[in-house]
Amino acid sequence: MDFFFFFFYVMTKLNHPNIVRFFFFFFFPGNLYYVVELGRRFFFFFFLNKIYTIDIPIAKLFFFFFFFAIAHIHQHHILHLFFFFFFILLDDQNRVKITDFFFFFFFGADQPFFSERGSFFFFFFFFSPEVLNETPVGPVFFFFFFGCVVYALLVGYAPFFFFFFFATFGKIQSNNYELFFFFFFYAKDLIKKLLMLELFFFFFFNTFDSNYEPIRSHFFFFFFFWDNLPRQPVPELVFFFFFF
């Protein structure tokens, strides 16, 4: 019953265009059902795997969707524990919808906003070093995942991708990834600032209450009007080809 109360509390607390909406629940003999918003186009990463990489302006919109959703979750002192690619959906206008809040940490306003153990579940290409090393993790650790998404949208695969799991984990722990020459300067700078091994060196560490203003002010995001972006429809996903 405690679990149900906290899940209900979290889902009613979060009200954002890039987070799946919770409508209501009902009981049926022996079962409890939740009615939530439908992600009509299903899994975001399935689209990414299909078209390999995405046109830059469209990719930037996806960056914003992820950023807005994560920032909103953190402003309510919640850590999502199950950021698997099956729980990142697309609606009928290609907007990102974060779902599955059955696994979370909820922190009170007077509690330190971090977890003593890295008991989080991510897609194995996107694990943060803090999770692998079983060291305390906080809200900024999600932006390591965000940095991996930025990289994957521009390149077509995760920055630490390898064909064997242990080799992938080794690359993450040594922060071994390649910055290609076709990355323009601001994208390269943002990726380097997001894919860092130590939480305390993040340039936006502990700025969740300001909606991560240091990230919003990064040159990579200039010339965007933030207020309307979460609801902006996305054009059909287009394959982006780099000329070498």
mmCIF file of C-alpha atoms in Angstrom:
data_model
loop_
_atom_site.group_PDB
_atom_site.id
_atom_site.type_symbol
_atom_site.label_atom_id
_atom_site.label_comp_id
_atom_site.label_asym_id
_atom_site.label_seq_id
_atom_site.Cartn_x
_atom_site.Cartn_y
_atom_site.Cartn_z
ATOM 1 C CA MET A 1 0.000 0.000 0.000
ATOM 2 C CA ASP A 2 2.900 2.352 0.708
ATOM 3 C CA PHE A 3 4.228 1.663 -2.782
ATOM 4 C CA PHE A 4 0.863 2.437 -4.353
ATOM 5 C CA PHE A 5 0.596 5.681 -2.371
ATOM 6 C CA PHE A 6 4.036 6.896 -3.474
ATOM 7 C CA PHE A 7 3.473 5.872 -7.102
ATOM 8 C CA PHE A 8 0.145 7.711 -7.117
ATOM 9 C CA TYR A 9 1.804 10.729 -5.489
ATOM 10 C CA VAL A 10 4.645 10.812 -8.030
ATOM 11 C CA MET A 11 2.378 10.418 -11.051
ATOM 12 C CA THR A 12 0.013 13.163 -9.891
ATOM 13 C CA LYS A 13 2.912 15.434 -8.939
ATOM 14 C CA LEU A 14 4.516 15.271 -12.382
ATOM 15 C CA ASN A 15 2.588 17.273 -14.955
ATOM 16 C CA HIS A 16 4.653 17.930 -18.054
ATOM 17 C CA PRO A 17 4.172 17.581 -21.844
ATOM 18 C CA ASN A 18 7.215 15.270 -22.115
ATOM 19 C CA ILE A 19 6.111 12.902 -19.335
ATOM 20 C CA VAL A 20 3.325 10.366 -19.810
ATOM 21 C CA ARG A 21 0.188 11.602 -18.053
ATOM 22 C CA PHE A 22 -1.550 9.531 -15.416
ATOM 23 C CA PHE A 23 -5.350 9.723 -15.731
ATOM 24 C CA PHE A 24 -6.866 7.367 -13.178
ATOM 25 C CA PHE A 25 -6.796 3.842 -11.787
ATOM 26 C CA PHE A 26 -9.453 1.232 -11.169
ATOM 27 C CA PHE A 27 -9.760 -2.121 -9.466
ATOM 28 C CA PHE A 28 -10.855 -5.325 -11.105
ATOM 29 C CA PRO A 29 -11.093 -8.571 -9.096
ATOM 30 C CA GLY A 30 -7.523 -9.427 -8.154
ATOM 31 C CA ASN A 31 -5.934 -6.626 -10.241
ATOM 32 C CA LEU A 32 -5.190 -2.927 -10.149
ATOM 33 C CA TYR A 33 -5.150 -1.076 -13.495
ATOM 34 C CA TYR A 34 -3.588 2.284 -14.337
ATOM 35 C CA VAL A 35 -4.844 4.377 -17.236
ATOM 36 C CA VAL A 36 -2.086 6.537 -18.719
ATOM 37 C CA GLU A 37 -1.425 8.514 -21.874
ATOM 38 C CA LEU A 38 -0.706 6.496 -25.022
ATOM 39 C CA GLY A 39 2.634 6.785 -26.836
ATOM 40 C CA ARG A 40 1.258 6.003 -30.278
ATOM 41 C CA ARG A 41 4.619 5.653 -32.010
ATOM 42 C CA PHE A 42 6.036 3.472 -29.276
ATOM 43 C CA PHE A 43 9.769 3.337 -28.524
ATOM 44 C CA PHE A 44 12.036 6.245 -29.364
ATOM 45 C CA PHE A 45 15.176 4.139 -29.738
ATOM 46 C CA PHE A 46 13.475 1.829 -32.236
ATOM 47 C CA PHE A 47 13.165 4.827 -34.541
ATOM 48 C CA LEU A 48 16.786 5.738 -33.934
ATOM 49 C CA ASN A 49 17.925 2.207 -34.791
ATOM 50 C CA LYS A 50 15.844 2.267 -37.959
ATOM 51 C CA ILE A 51 17.103 5.545 -39.425
ATOM 52 C CA TYR A 52 20.591 5.459 -37.855
ATOM 53 C CA THR A 53 21.025 9.193 -37.207
ATOM 54 C CA ILE A 54 18.807 12.258 -37.323
ATOM 55 C CA ASP A 55 18.779 15.625 -39.048
ATOM 56 C CA ILE A 56 20.436 18.211 -36.747
ATOM 57 C CA PRO A 57 17.454 20.584 -36.158
ATOM 58 C CA ILE A 58 15.200 17.605 -35.368
ATOM 59 C CA ALA A 59 17.886 16.095 -33.124
ATOM 60 C CA LYS A 60 18.001 19.367 -31.176
ATOM 61 C CA LEU A 61 14.269 19.115 -30.508
ATOM 62 C CA PHE A 62 14.789 15.658 -29.024
ATOM 63 C CA PHE A 63 17.578 17.050 -26.830
ATOM 64 C CA PHE A 64 15.102 19.592 -25.490
ATOM 65 C CA PHE A 65 12.414 16.990 -24.845
ATOM 66 C CA PHE A 66 14.784 14.832 -22.798
ATOM 67 C CA PHE A 67 16.151 17.854 -20.978
ATOM 68 C CA PHE A 68 12.726 19.260 -20.072
ATOM 69 C CA ALA A 69 11.453 15.912 -18.791
ATOM 70 C CA ILE A 70 14.539 15.207 -16.669
ATOM 71 C CA ALA A 71 14.632 18.761 -15.263
ATOM 72 C CA HIS A 72 10.938 18.599 -14.325
ATOM 73 C CA ILE A 73 11.407 15.263 -12.542
ATOM 74 C CA HIS A 74 14.386 16.602 -10.590
ATOM 75 C CA GLN A 75 12.630 19.812 -9.590
ATOM 76 C CA HIS A 76 10.217 17.588 -7.668
ATOM 77 C CA HIS A 77 13.124 15.782 -5.957
ATOM 78 C CA ILE A 78 12.474 12.501 -7.758
ATOM 79 C CA LEU A 79 15.055 10.146 -9.257
ATOM 80 C CA HIS A 80 13.769 7.815 -11.959
ATOM 81 C CA LEU A 81 15.419 4.415 -11.389
ATOM 82 C CA PHE A 82 14.477 2.573 -14.553
ATOM 83 C CA PHE A 83 15.560 4.714 -17.503
ATOM 84 C CA PHE A 84 15.480 1.874 -20.022
ATOM 85 C CA PHE A 85 14.895 2.572 -23.709
ATOM 86 C CA PHE A 86 11.524 0.788 -23.557
ATOM 87 C CA PHE A 87 10.279 3.598 -21.317
ATOM 88 C CA ILE A 88 11.055 6.468 -23.673
ATOM 89 C CA LEU A 89 8.097 6.728 -26.033
ATOM 90 C CA LEU A 90 6.995 8.926 -28.932
ATOM 91 C CA ASP A 91 3.499 10.342 -29.251
ATOM 92 C CA ASP A 92 1.622 10.808 -32.537
ATOM 93 C CA GLN A 93 3.544 14.052 -33.192
ATOM 94 C CA ASN A 94 6.977 12.508 -32.510
ATOM 95 C CA ARG A 95 7.374 14.188 -29.129
ATOM 96 C CA VAL A 96 9.236 12.309 -26.403
ATOM 97 C CA LYS A 97 7.230 10.905 -23.481
ATOM 98 C CA ILE A 98 9.052 9.520 -20.428
ATOM 99 C CA THR A 99 7.146 6.723 -18.725
ATOM 100 C CA ASP A 100 7.306 3.998 -16.058
ATOM 101 C CA PHE A 101 7.589 5.511 -12.598
ATOM 102 C CA PHE A 102 7.199 2.201 -10.791
ATOM 103 C CA PHE A 103 10.882 2.453 -9.827
ATOM 104 C CA PHE A 104 11.910 5.732 -8.264
ATOM 105 C CA PHE A 105 13.450 7.462 -5.278
ATOM 106 C CA PHE A 106 11.437 10.295 -3.795
ATOM 107 C CA PHE A 107 13.270 12.797 -1.562
ATOM 108 C CA GLY A 108 11.757 15.273 0.852
ATOM 109 C CA ALA A 109 12.643 18.953 0.652
ATOM 110 C CA ASP A 110 14.913 18.608 3.706
ATOM 111 C CA GLN A 111 16.703 15.447 2.488
ATOM 112 C CA PRO A 112 20.004 15.298 0.581
ATOM 113 C CA PHE A 113 19.132 14.728 -3.075
ATOM 114 C CA PHE A 114 21.263 11.685 -3.869
ATOM 115 C CA SER A 115 21.225 7.923 -3.513
ATOM 116 C CA GLU A 116 23.892 6.092 -1.509
ATOM 117 C CA ARG A 117 23.890 3.198 -3.972
ATOM 118 C CA GLY A 118 23.772 3.185 -7.738
ATOM 119 C CA SER A 119 20.792 0.843 -7.920
ATOM 120 C CA PHE A 120 19.575 2.198 -11.241
ATOM 121 C CA PHE A 121 18.752 0.338 -14.432
ATOM 122 C CA PHE A 122 19.753 1.860 -17.747
ATOM 123 C CA PHE A 123 20.405 0.446 -21.190
ATOM 124 C CA PHE A 124 23.916 -0.973 -20.830
ATOM 125 C CA PHE A 125 25.450 1.389 -23.423
ATOM 126 C CA PHE A 126 24.275 4.362 -21.339
ATOM 127 C CA PHE A 127 25.344 3.403 -17.833
ATOM 128 C CA SER A 128 26.938 6.146 -15.763
ATOM 129 C CA PRO A 129 30.312 5.340 -14.113
ATOM 130 C CA GLU A 130 28.749 6.031 -10.693
ATOM 131 C CA VAL A 131 26.233 3.250 -11.265
ATOM 132 C CA LEU A 132 28.887 0.768 -12.393
ATOM 133 C CA ASN A 133 31.155 1.605 -9.457
ATOM 134 C CA GLU A 134 28.355 1.469 -6.854
ATOM 135 C CA THR A 135 29.131 4.983 -5.626
ATOM 136 C CA PRO A 136 26.531 7.588 -4.566
ATOM 137 C CA VAL A 137 24.577 9.068 -7.450
ATOM 138 C CA GLY A 138 22.494 12.210 -7.684
ATOM 139 C CA PRO A 139 20.363 14.013 -10.244
ATOM 140 C CA VAL A 140 23.255 15.145 -12.438
ATOM 141 C CA PHE A 141 24.124 11.523 -13.157
ATOM 142 C CA PHE A 142 21.110 11.454 -15.503
ATOM 143 C CA PHE A 143 22.903 13.940 -17.711
ATOM 144 C CA PHE A 144 25.588 11.388 -18.434
ATOM 145 C CA PHE A 145 22.730 9.441 -20.022
ATOM 146 C CA PHE A 146 21.587 12.668 -21.703
ATOM 147 C CA GLY A 147 25.103 13.156 -23.107
ATOM 148 C CA CYS A 148 24.985 9.611 -24.513
ATOM 149 C CA VAL A 149 21.665 10.422 -26.198
ATOM 150 C CA VAL A 150 23.084 13.637 -27.706
ATOM 151 C CA TYR A 151 26.012 11.644 -29.072
ATOM 152 C CA ALA A 152 23.808 8.811 -30.388
ATOM 153 C CA LEU A 153 21.467 11.189 -32.210
ATOM 154 C CA LEU A 154 24.402 12.847 -33.979
ATOM 155 C CA VAL A 155 26.466 9.736 -34.736
ATOM 156 C CA GLY A 156 23.955 6.887 -34.866
ATOM 157 C CA TYR A 157 25.279 4.782 -32.001
ATOM 158 C CA ALA A 158 26.167 5.186 -28.332
ATOM 159 C CA PRO A 159 29.550 6.773 -27.467
ATOM 160 C CA PHE A 160 30.770 3.676 -25.599
ATOM 161 C CA PHE A 161 29.329 1.114 -27.988
ATOM 162 C CA PHE A 162 31.170 -2.182 -28.325
ATOM 163 C CA PHE A 163 30.027 -5.696 -29.193
ATOM 164 C CA PHE A 164 30.858 -7.167 -25.778
ATOM 165 C CA PHE A 165 29.257 -5.962 -22.537
ATOM 166 C CA PHE A 166 32.433 -6.006 -20.452
ATOM 167 C CA ALA A 167 34.319 -4.040 -23.089
ATOM 168 C CA THR A 168 31.493 -1.493 -23.095
ATOM 169 C CA PHE A 169 31.658 -1.170 -19.304
ATOM 170 C CA GLY A 170 35.443 -0.766 -19.504
ATOM 171 C CA LYS A 171 35.088 2.049 -22.052
ATOM 172 C CA ILE A 172 32.557 3.818 -19.817
ATOM 173 C CA GLN A 173 34.744 3.558 -16.717
ATOM 174 C CA SER A 174 37.757 4.901 -18.622
ATOM 175 C CA ASN A 175 35.609 7.509 -20.418
ATOM 176 C CA ASN A 176 36.880 6.214 -23.751
ATOM 177 C CA TYR A 177 34.840 7.628 -26.640
ATOM 178 C CA GLU A 178 35.608 9.371 -29.924
ATOM 179 C CA LEU A 179 34.753 12.958 -30.813
ATOM 180 C CA PHE A 180 34.478 12.959 -34.597
ATOM 181 C CA PHE A 181 35.792 15.800 -36.712
ATOM 182 C CA PHE A 182 32.329 16.519 -38.146
ATOM 183 C CA PHE A 183 30.994 17.597 -34.708
ATOM 184 C CA PHE A 184 30.699 21.336 -34.769
ATOM 185 C CA PHE A 185 32.367 23.125 -31.872
ATOM 186 C CA TYR A 186 29.358 23.732 -29.607
ATOM 187 C CA ALA A 187 28.112 20.133 -29.886
ATOM 188 C CA LYS A 188 31.596 18.850 -29.068
ATOM 189 C CA ASP A 189 31.855 21.168 -26.064
ATOM 190 C CA LEU A 190 28.450 20.095 -24.713
ATOM 191 C CA ILE A 191 29.238 16.374 -25.066
ATOM 192 C CA LYS A 192 32.588 16.788 -23.292
ATOM 193 C CA LYS A 193 30.874 18.600 -20.413
ATOM 194 C CA LEU A 194 28.156 15.951 -20.083
ATOM 195 C CA LEU A 195 30.270 12.794 -20.409
ATOM 196 C CA MET A 196 32.409 13.280 -17.311
ATOM 197 C CA LEU A 197 33.440 10.635 -14.795
ATOM 198 C CA GLU A 198 33.079 12.699 -11.621
ATOM 199 C CA LEU A 199 29.709 14.144 -10.652
ATOM 200 C CA PHE A 200 31.225 17.042 -8.741
ATOM 201 C CA PHE A 201 32.976 18.391 -11.839
ATOM 202 C CA PHE A 202 29.783 18.838 -13.840
ATOM 203 C CA PHE A 203 29.501 22.532 -14.693
ATOM 204 C CA PHE A 204 25.817 22.425 -13.678
ATOM 205 C CA PHE A 205 26.224 20.382 -10.494
ATOM 206 C CA ASN A 206 23.397 20.931 -7.980
ATOM 207 C CA THR A 207 21.498 23.411 -10.182
ATOM 208 C CA PHE A 208 18.255 21.427 -10.516
ATOM 209 C CA ASP A 209 16.284 24.083 -8.590
ATOM 210 C CA SER A 210 17.160 26.631 -11.288
ATOM 211 C CA ASN A 211 15.950 24.222 -13.996
ATOM 212 C CA TYR A 212 19.603 23.610 -14.914
ATOM 213 C CA GLU A 213 20.192 27.159 -16.078
ATOM 214 C CA PRO A 214 23.892 26.503 -16.972
ATOM 215 C CA ILE A 215 22.787 23.938 -19.569
ATOM 216 C CA ARG A 216 19.997 26.158 -20.883
ATOM 217 C CA SER A 217 22.574 28.924 -21.361
ATOM 218 C CA HIS A 218 25.012 26.761 -23.322
ATOM 219 C CA PHE A 219 25.846 28.070 -26.816
ATOM 220 C CA PHE A 220 24.552 24.843 -28.348
ATOM 221 C CA PHE A 221 21.009 25.910 -27.393
ATOM 222 C CA PHE A 222 21.150 29.533 -28.532
ATOM 223 C CA PHE A 223 18.335 30.927 -30.707
ATOM 224 C CA PHE A 224 15.698 28.632 -29.222
ATOM 225 C CA PHE A 225 12.622 29.885 -27.401
ATOM 226 C CA TRP A 226 12.295 27.533 -24.461
ATOM 227 C CA ASP A 227 8.717 28.229 -23.398
ATOM 228 C CA ASN A 228 6.911 26.541 -26.297
ATOM 229 C CA LEU A 229 9.387 23.755 -27.050
ATOM 230 C CA PRO A 230 7.912 20.909 -24.930
ATOM 231 C CA ARG A 231 4.688 20.964 -26.975
ATOM 232 C CA GLN A 232 6.250 21.572 -30.374
ATOM 233 C CA PRO A 233 5.445 18.801 -32.889
ATOM 234 C CA VAL A 234 8.422 17.171 -34.607
ATOM 235 C CA PRO A 235 8.542 16.659 -38.393
ATOM 236 C CA GLU A 236 8.902 13.145 -39.735
ATOM 237 C CA LEU A 237 12.261 11.732 -38.719
ATOM 238 C CA VAL A 238 14.794 12.189 -41.518
ATOM 239 C CA PHE A 239 18.026 10.301 -42.042
ATOM 240 C CA PHE A 240 21.029 12.636 -41.801
ATOM 241 C CA PHE A 241 24.108 11.856 -43.884
ATOM 242 C CA PHE A 242 27.555 13.314 -43.216
ATOM 243 C CA PHE A 243 29.768 14.006 -46.205
ATOM 244 C CA PHE A 244 33.370 13.104 -45.442
#
